[in-house]
Coordinates of C-alpha atoms in Angstrom, one line a residue:
M7 CA -4.7 18.1 -30.0
G8 CA -1.6 20.3 -30.7
N9 CA 1.1 19.9 -32.1
C10 CA 3.6 18.0 -30.5
R11 CA 6.9 21.1 -29.0
S12 CA 10.4 20.8 -29.3
Q13 CA 11.9 19.2 -26.1
T14 CA 15.0 21.8 -26.0
N15 CA 15.8 23.5 -22.5
S16 CA 16.6 27.2 -22.9
S17 CA 17.6 26.8 -19.2
L18 CA 20.2 30.1 -18.8
H19 CA 21.4 28.6 -15.1
P20 CA 21.1 25.0 -15.7
D21 CA 22.1 24.3 -11.2
I22 CA 19.4 27.4 -10.4
C23 CA 17.2 24.4 -8.8
K24 CA 19.8 21.4 -7.9
D25 CA 19.8 21.1 -4.2
H26 CA 16.3 21.7 -2.9
G27 CA 16.4 19.5 -0.6
E28 CA 12.6 17.8 -0.3
N29 CA 14.1 14.5 1.0
V30 CA 12.9 15.2 5.1
N31 CA 12.4 11.4 7.3
H32 CA 11.1 13.5 10.4
N33 CA 9.5 12.0 14.0
F34 CA 8.2 14.6 15.9
N35 CA 8.5 14.5 19.5
G36 CA 5.3 15.7 22.0
S37 CA 2.3 14.6 19.3
M38 CA 4.2 12.8 17.4
G39 CA 4.0 9.2 19.4
S40 CA 4.9 6.1 17.9
S41 CA 2.2 3.6 19.3
T42 CA 1.3 0.2 17.8
H43 CA -2.2 0.0 18.8
C44 CA -5.4 1.3 18.3
R45 CA -6.6 3.2 20.6
R46 CA -10.4 3.9 22.1
G47 CA -12.6 6.1 19.8
S48 CA -11.3 8.7 17.2
E49 CA -7.9 8.7 18.4
T50 CA -6.7 5.8 16.3
S51 CA -2.8 5.0 16.0
S52 CA 0.0 6.5 14.6
L53 CA 2.3 2.9 13.7
I54 CA 5.2 5.5 12.7
S55 CA 6.7 8.5 14.0
H56 CA 6.3 10.6 10.6
E57 CA 2.6 11.0 11.0
T58 CA 0.0 11.1 13.0
H59 CA -4.0 10.9 12.1
Y60 CA -5.6 13.7 10.5
S61 CA -9.5 14.0 10.9
D62 CA -12.4 16.3 9.8
P63 CA -13.4 17.8 13.9
Y64 CA -16.4 18.2 13.2
K65 CA -17.9 15.2 11.7
P66 CA -18.3 12.5 13.9
L67 CA -15.6 9.4 13.7
Q68 CA -17.5 5.9 12.9
A69 CA -14.3 4.4 14.6
L70 CA -14.4 1.4 17.4
R71 CA -14.2 2.2 20.8
F72 CA -13.4 -0.7 22.6
S73 CA -10.9 -1.8 25.4
S74 CA -7.2 -3.3 24.7
G75 CA -8.3 -6.8 24.8
K76 CA -11.2 -5.9 22.5
Q77 CA -9.1 -5.1 20.1
A78 CA -7.5 -9.1 19.2
S79 CA -10.8 -10.4 18.6
Y80 CA -11.1 -7.8 15.9
K81 CA -10.3 -9.5 12.1
K82 CA -6.8 -7.6 10.7
F83 CA -6.6 -6.3 6.8
V84 CA -3.2 -4.9 5.5
F85 CA -3.3 -2.9 2.8
L86 CA -0.1 -2.1 0.9
I87 CA 0.8 1.1 -0.9
L88 CA 3.4 0.7 -4.2
G89 CA 3.8 2.7 -7.2
T90 CA 6.5 5.3 -8.7
G91 CA 7.8 8.7 -6.7
E92 CA 5.2 11.5 -7.0
S93 CA 2.2 8.6 -8.7
G94 CA -0.4 10.3 -5.4
K95 CA 0.8 7.4 -2.2
T96 CA 1.2 9.7 0.1
T97 CA -2.3 12.0 -0.5
I98 CA -3.9 9.3 0.2
M99 CA -2.3 8.3 3.1
K100 CA -3.2 12.5 3.9
Q101 CA -6.4 11.3 3.5
M102 CA -7.2 8.1 5.1
R103 CA -5.9 10.3 8.3
Y104 CA -8.5 13.5 6.8
L105 CA -11.4 11.3 7.5
H106 CA -10.5 9.0 10.0
G107 CA -8.0 10.4 12.3
K108 CA -7.2 13.3 14.4
P109 CA -6.8 16.9 13.7
L110 CA -3.6 18.5 12.8
S111 CA -1.4 19.8 15.5
D112 CA -0.1 23.4 15.6
D113 CA 3.0 22.5 15.3
E114 CA 2.5 19.6 12.5
K115 CA 0.6 23.0 10.7
A116 CA 4.1 25.1 10.6
F117 CA 5.7 22.2 9.5
Y118 CA 3.8 21.9 6.5
A119 CA 4.2 25.2 6.4
V120 CA 7.7 25.7 6.2
H121 CA 7.0 22.6 3.2
V122 CA 4.4 24.2 1.3
R123 CA 6.5 28.1 1.6
S124 CA 9.6 25.7 0.4
N125 CA 7.9 24.1 -2.5
I126 CA 6.7 27.5 -3.5
F127 CA 10.7 28.5 -4.1
V128 CA 11.8 24.8 -5.6
A129 CA 8.7 25.1 -8.3
M130 CA 10.2 29.1 -9.7
C131 CA 13.3 27.8 -9.7
Q132 CA 12.2 24.3 -12.2
L133 CA 10.1 27.0 -14.2
C134 CA 13.1 30.4 -14.2
N135 CA 15.0 26.9 -15.6
L136 CA 12.6 26.9 -19.2
I137 CA 12.6 30.7 -19.8
D138 CA 14.0 32.6 -22.1
V139 CA 15.2 35.2 -19.9
S140 CA 14.9 38.1 -23.6
D141 CA 11.6 37.1 -23.2
L142 CA 11.3 39.3 -19.8
A143 CA 10.5 42.6 -19.2
K144 CA 12.7 45.1 -18.5
D145 CA 11.2 45.1 -14.8
E146 CA 11.1 41.5 -15.0
L147 CA 14.7 40.6 -16.0
E148 CA 15.9 42.9 -13.2
A149 CA 13.7 40.0 -10.4
Y150 CA 15.3 37.5 -12.6
E151 CA 18.4 39.2 -11.9
E152 CA 17.9 39.6 -8.2
F153 CA 16.4 36.0 -7.5
I154 CA 19.4 34.6 -8.9
E155 CA 21.6 36.7 -7.2
V156 CA 20.5 36.0 -4.1
Y157 CA 20.0 32.1 -4.7
E158 CA 23.5 31.4 -5.1
E159 CA 24.1 33.5 -1.9
L160 CA 21.6 31.2 -0.4
R161 CA 23.0 28.4 -2.0
S162 CA 26.5 29.5 -0.6
Q163 CA 25.0 29.4 3.2
V164 CA 23.4 26.5 3.0
K165 CA 26.5 24.8 2.6
Q166 CA 28.6 26.7 5.0
K167 CA 25.8 26.1 7.4
S168 CA 25.3 29.6 8.8
I169 CA 22.2 31.8 9.3
T170 CA 19.8 29.5 7.4
G171 CA 19.2 31.8 4.0
I172 CA 19.2 35.2 5.2
S173 CA 21.2 37.0 1.9
D174 CA 23.3 39.7 3.8
N175 CA 21.6 42.2 1.8
Y176 CA 18.2 41.7 4.7
E177 CA 18.2 45.1 5.9
S178 CA 18.7 43.3 9.6
S179 CA 20.1 43.2 13.0
D180 CA 21.6 39.9 13.8
V181 CA 18.8 40.2 16.9
E182 CA 15.9 40.4 14.2
K183 CA 17.0 38.3 11.6
I184 CA 17.5 35.3 14.5
E185 CA 13.9 35.9 15.2
F186 CA 13.2 35.7 11.5
V187 CA 14.1 32.8 10.8
N188 CA 13.3 31.1 13.6
K189 CA 9.8 32.3 13.3
V190 CA 9.5 31.4 9.3
T191 CA 11.5 27.5 10.1
H192 CA 10.5 24.1 11.9
P193 CA 13.7 22.6 13.4
E194 CA 12.1 19.5 12.5
V195 CA 12.4 20.3 9.0
P196 CA 15.7 20.0 6.6
R197 CA 18.4 23.1 6.6
R198 CA 17.9 23.2 2.8
V199 CA 14.3 23.0 3.1
N200 CA 14.5 25.9 5.8
A201 CA 16.3 27.8 3.8
N202 CA 13.7 27.7 0.8
A203 CA 10.8 28.9 2.8
V204 CA 13.2 31.9 4.5
F205 CA 14.2 32.7 0.9
F206 CA 10.3 32.4 -0.3
M207 CA 9.7 34.9 2.4
Q208 CA 12.2 37.6 2.1
R209 CA 11.6 37.8 -2.1
W210 CA 8.6 36.1 -3.0
K211 CA 7.9 39.4 -4.4
I212 CA 10.0 39.2 -6.9
L213 CA 8.7 35.3 -6.9
N214 CA 5.3 36.4 -7.5
M215 CA 6.0 39.0 -10.1
L216 CA 8.2 36.2 -12.3
W217 CA 5.2 33.8 -11.9
K218 CA 3.1 36.7 -13.1
S219 CA 5.7 36.8 -15.8
S220 CA 4.4 35.7 -19.2
A221 CA 7.4 34.1 -20.1
V222 CA 6.6 31.4 -16.9
Q223 CA 2.8 31.0 -17.5
H224 CA 4.1 29.6 -21.2
A225 CA 6.6 27.7 -18.8
W226 CA 4.3 26.1 -17.2
I227 CA 1.4 25.6 -19.7
Y228 CA 4.2 24.1 -22.1
D229 CA 7.2 22.5 -21.2
R230 CA 5.9 22.3 -17.3
S231 CA 6.9 18.3 -17.6
K232 CA 10.9 18.4 -18.5
M233 CA 11.6 19.5 -15.0
N234 CA 8.8 17.7 -13.5
V235 CA 7.1 20.8 -11.8
I236 CA 4.9 19.6 -9.4
D237 CA 1.2 20.4 -11.7
S238 CA -0.1 20.7 -7.8
H239 CA 2.0 23.4 -6.4
F240 CA -0.2 25.4 -9.3
S241 CA -3.0 27.0 -6.5
F242 CA 0.2 27.7 -4.1
L243 CA 1.4 29.8 -7.0
N244 CA -1.7 31.7 -7.3
R245 CA -1.5 32.4 -4.2
M246 CA 2.1 33.6 -3.1
E247 CA 1.5 36.9 -1.3
E248 CA -1.9 34.9 1.1
I249 CA 0.9 32.5 2.0
A250 CA 3.6 35.0 2.8
Q251 CA 1.6 35.8 5.5
P252 CA 3.2 35.9 8.6
E253 CA -0.1 34.5 10.5
Y254 CA -0.5 32.0 7.7
V255 CA -1.8 28.8 8.7
I256 CA -2.0 26.0 6.1
T257 CA -5.2 24.9 4.9
T258 CA -7.1 20.8 4.6
Q259 CA -5.9 21.4 1.2
D260 CA -2.9 22.6 1.5
F261 CA -2.1 19.8 3.9
L262 CA -3.1 17.2 1.0
L263 CA -0.7 19.2 -2.0
A264 CA 2.4 19.7 0.0
R265 CA 5.3 17.9 -1.4
I266 CA 7.5 16.0 1.3
I267 CA 9.3 13.0 -0.1
T268 CA 8.3 9.3 1.4
T269 CA 12.1 7.4 2.8
S270 CA 11.1 5.0 5.4
P271 CA 7.4 3.2 5.2
R272 CA 4.5 5.2 6.9
K273 CA 1.6 3.7 8.7
E274 CA -2.2 4.5 9.9
C275 CA -4.3 2.2 11.2
Y276 CA -8.0 2.2 12.5
C277 CA -11.1 0.1 13.3
M278 CA -14.2 -0.1 11.9
E279 CA -17.1 -1.4 14.5
K280 CA -20.0 -2.4 11.8
E281 CA -17.4 -4.7 10.5
K282 CA -15.8 -5.5 13.3
C283 CA -12.4 -5.1 11.7
Q284 CA -8.9 -3.4 11.5
F285 CA -7.7 -1.4 8.5
E286 CA -3.6 -1.0 8.3
F287 CA -2.3 1.7 5.6
I288 CA 1.4 1.3 4.4
D289 CA 3.1 3.5 2.3
V290 CA 6.7 3.2 1.4
G291 CA 8.6 5.3 -0.6
G292 CA 8.2 4.8 -4.3
Q293 CA 11.6 6.1 -5.6
R294 CA 13.7 3.9 -6.9
A295 CA 16.5 4.3 -4.2
H296 CA 13.7 3.8 -1.4
R297 CA 12.0 0.5 -2.9
R298 CA 14.6 -1.5 -1.4
T299 CA 11.9 -0.8 1.8
W300 CA 9.6 -3.1 0.0
E301 CA 11.7 -6.2 0.2
K302 CA 10.2 -6.1 4.0
Y303 CA 7.0 -6.4 2.7
L304 CA 7.5 -8.6 0.0
H305 CA 9.2 -11.5 0.3
R306 CA 7.1 -14.3 1.0
G307 CA 7.0 -15.0 4.7
K308 CA 5.4 -10.9 5.4
A309 CA 3.1 -11.6 1.8
S310 CA 1.0 -13.2 3.8
E311 CA 0.4 -10.3 6.1
V312 CA -0.9 -8.0 3.8
D313 CA -4.2 -8.3 2.2
A314 CA -4.3 -6.1 -0.7
I315 CA -2.2 -4.3 -2.8
L316 CA -3.4 -0.7 -3.8
F317 CA -1.2 0.1 -6.6
V318 CA -1.1 4.1 -8.1
A319 CA -0.3 4.9 -10.8
A320 CA -0.2 8.6 -12.4
L321 CA -2.2 9.5 -15.3
S322 CA -0.4 12.5 -15.8
D323 CA 3.0 11.0 -16.1
Y324 CA 2.8 10.0 -19.8
D325 CA 4.7 12.8 -20.2
Q326 CA 7.2 12.8 -17.3
S327 CA 10.9 11.6 -17.0
L328 CA 11.8 9.7 -13.7
S329 CA 12.8 12.7 -11.3
E330 CA 15.7 10.3 -9.9
T331 CA 17.6 9.7 -12.9
K332 CA 17.3 13.1 -15.1
N333 CA 17.2 11.2 -18.0
E334 CA 14.3 11.6 -20.9
K335 CA 14.9 8.2 -21.6
D336 CA 13.4 7.2 -18.4
N337 CA 9.8 7.7 -19.0
R338 CA 7.3 7.8 -15.8
M339 CA 4.8 5.8 -17.1
I340 CA 6.9 2.9 -18.8
E341 CA 8.4 3.0 -15.6
S342 CA 5.2 2.6 -14.2
L343 CA 4.2 -0.3 -16.0
A344 CA 6.9 -2.2 -15.6
L345 CA 6.4 -2.0 -11.8
F346 CA 3.0 -3.0 -12.0
K347 CA 4.3 -6.0 -13.8
S348 CA 7.4 -6.7 -11.6
I349 CA 4.7 -6.8 -8.5
L350 CA 2.2 -8.7 -10.2
E351 CA 4.7 -11.0 -11.0
Y352 CA 6.6 -11.0 -7.5
E353 CA 7.8 -14.9 -5.6
G354 CA 5.9 -13.9 -2.5
F355 CA 2.0 -13.4 -4.2
V356 CA 2.5 -15.5 -7.3
D357 CA 1.0 -18.0 -5.2
K358 CA -1.3 -16.1 -2.7
R359 CA -4.4 -14.5 -5.0
I360 CA -4.3 -10.5 -3.2
P361 CA -6.3 -8.4 -5.2
I362 CA -4.6 -5.4 -6.5
M363 CA -6.3 -2.4 -6.6
L364 CA -4.7 -0.3 -9.5
F365 CA -5.9 3.6 -8.7
L366 CA -5.3 5.2 -12.0
N367 CA -4.8 8.9 -10.0
K368 CA -4.6 12.8 -11.4
K369 CA -7.4 12.3 -13.5
D370 CA -7.5 15.7 -13.1
V371 CA -4.1 16.9 -13.6
F372 CA -4.2 15.1 -17.4
R373 CA -7.2 15.9 -18.5
K374 CA -6.0 19.5 -19.0
K375 CA -2.2 18.7 -20.2
M376 CA -3.5 16.4 -23.2
I377 CA -4.7 19.4 -24.3
T378 CA -1.4 21.3 -24.1
S379 CA 0.8 17.5 -24.3
P380 CA -0.5 15.3 -26.8
I381 CA -0.3 11.5 -25.9
Y382 CA 0.8 10.7 -29.3
C383 CA 3.8 13.5 -28.9
Q384 CA 5.7 11.0 -27.0
S385 CA 7.7 8.3 -28.2
Q386 CA 6.3 5.7 -25.9
F387 CA 3.2 6.3 -27.2
K388 CA 3.0 7.2 -31.1
D389 CA 0.5 4.6 -31.6
Y390 CA -1.6 6.5 -29.8
R391 CA -4.9 7.1 -32.0
G392 CA -7.3 8.6 -29.3
K393 CA -9.6 11.3 -29.0
D394 CA -11.0 13.1 -26.1
F395 CA -10.3 12.1 -22.0
D396 CA -12.3 9.0 -22.3
D397 CA -9.9 7.1 -24.6
G398 CA -7.1 8.9 -23.1
V399 CA -7.4 6.3 -20.1
N400 CA -8.7 3.7 -21.8
Y401 CA -5.5 3.6 -23.4
F402 CA -3.1 3.9 -20.3
M403 CA -5.7 1.6 -18.7
S404 CA -5.4 -0.8 -21.4
K405 CA -1.8 -0.6 -21.2
F406 CA -1.7 -2.0 -17.2
R407 CA -4.3 -4.7 -18.5
H408 CA -2.5 -5.8 -20.6
E409 CA 0.8 -6.2 -18.7
A410 CA -1.2 -8.4 -16.0
S411 CA -2.7 -10.8 -19.0
T412 CA 0.6 -12.0 -19.8
L413 CA 1.1 -14.0 -16.9
G414 CA -0.5 -17.5 -16.4
H415 CA -1.5 -17.2 -12.8
K416 CA -5.0 -16.0 -12.0
R417 CA -5.4 -12.1 -9.9
D418 CA -8.2 -10.0 -9.4
I419 CA -7.5 -6.5 -10.1
Y420 CA -10.2 -3.7 -10.1
V421 CA -9.3 -0.4 -11.9
Q422 CA -10.3 2.6 -10.8
T423 CA -9.4 6.6 -11.8
T424 CA -8.7 9.2 -8.8
T425 CA -7.7 12.1 -7.8
A426 CA -6.4 11.6 -4.5
T427 CA -6.5 15.3 -3.4
D428 CA -10.5 15.1 -3.7
T429 CA -11.9 14.4 -0.8
E430 CA -15.3 13.2 -0.7
Y431 CA -14.3 11.4 -4.1
M432 CA -11.6 9.1 -2.0
R433 CA -14.1 8.8 0.5
V434 CA -16.6 6.8 -1.8
V435 CA -13.5 5.2 -3.2
M436 CA -11.3 4.1 0.3
D437 CA -15.3 2.7 1.1
S438 CA -15.4 0.9 -2.3
V439 CA -12.0 -0.4 -1.5
Q440 CA -13.1 -1.8 1.9
K441 CA -15.9 -3.3 0.9
M442 CA -13.9 -4.9 -2.0
V443 CA -11.2 -6.4 0.7
L444 CA -14.2 -7.8 3.2
D445 CA -15.6 -9.4 0.0
H446 CA -12.9 -11.2 -1.5
N447 CA -12.6 -12.8 2.5
V448 CA -15.5 -13.9 2.1
R449 CA -15.2 -15.8 -0.9
V450 CA -11.6 -16.6 -0.4
N451 CA -12.1 -18.2 3.2
L452 CA -15.5 -20.0 1.0
G453 CA -13.4 -21.3 -1.4
W454 CA -15.2 -19.9 -4.2
S455 CA -13.4 -19.3 -7.6
I456 CA -12.2 -16.3 -9.0
S457 CA -11.0 -15.0 -11.7
L458 CA -9.4 -11.7 -13.7
D459 CA -11.9 -8.7 -12.7
E460 CA -12.3 -6.6 -16.4
S461 CA -14.5 -4.1 -14.5

């Protein structure tokens, strides 16, 4: 299993990853419409202008083709996606777009490319907070010192709203600087995120050198949870040279892995001909500051419009603290368990037997992490006595079931371990989820009895 490691942070530069500004509430023009109706064929609608649908253009969709008058005759099912921040809710929404929508436009690809580059910058800032500089070789130490120097200059320029992220040490004319900035940034991206991307493009070689150093690799393997480094960004960090190329275009996997914090609700809607129904998915922000938007969908009046809840909890969160509090005592898994119980208790749902789909997500990350960061080493889970992956999954599954069992009212709860970034796997899972909701609707309409599902 491995030994419990000290939680000491040896950061020599505590402010290096402040103000990285991954938050965004973007609104595209042109291709990013705000239509609230299902379109013909594969052009299913984007109900919130933040994000349009994305599908594989080489695979035919089984989406409904109908006139606007026929739309009203189809049963509408609303899925509310809830969970803590960074649990994978938005990734599920992206998968639904990929499977049932239209391709990303060139403008959207450019938008996500900026975020991918910013994600790398933020991850390296976090990792450099975890290293002991005495472990760096001479050339690595020089790279680290250059990183710190240029980063401080970048922070100053961003605050002064000067040319985004361009260091005075960058040898180029002003015209070339502006052309460079325009090429690697996006007008709909926040200034800080653009600055991060520009910094990465300028200094990716020193970042790559630091990433390959034994000190940073050690921090990644053993200590990344202390700074909540996003595990899936390993793919980006390993491909810096490719991503730093001016002609870089995001892949489908990059689109799924790119981190953009959800700050306001997003909706996806598509229609199925065989079932004669519409499916609407609503994703709301998971961090504490954004949960106030949940009230719109959870109060008694609106709850009657919700047909199922997808609650997403990341299995890999057991050794991480909340990003929004920076308090080691605020364990993400404990927060997820408490939030899950509060949803079950919410007055809008107590008297309406809405099925709950519990997604224990990031099982791929969890499988690897539990080897180097034992579950029992976390103070909140010292009672863990398992030995392998299945034991770990069952342990946390029992925690969620315990929260449900303490409530007096009956509830359909379906539990599924997931990897939201695996498209083919999520295709099967989401098809099953839709079938469950349809079956549930039939049982309720026929007055069949319903009990807590232990599957």
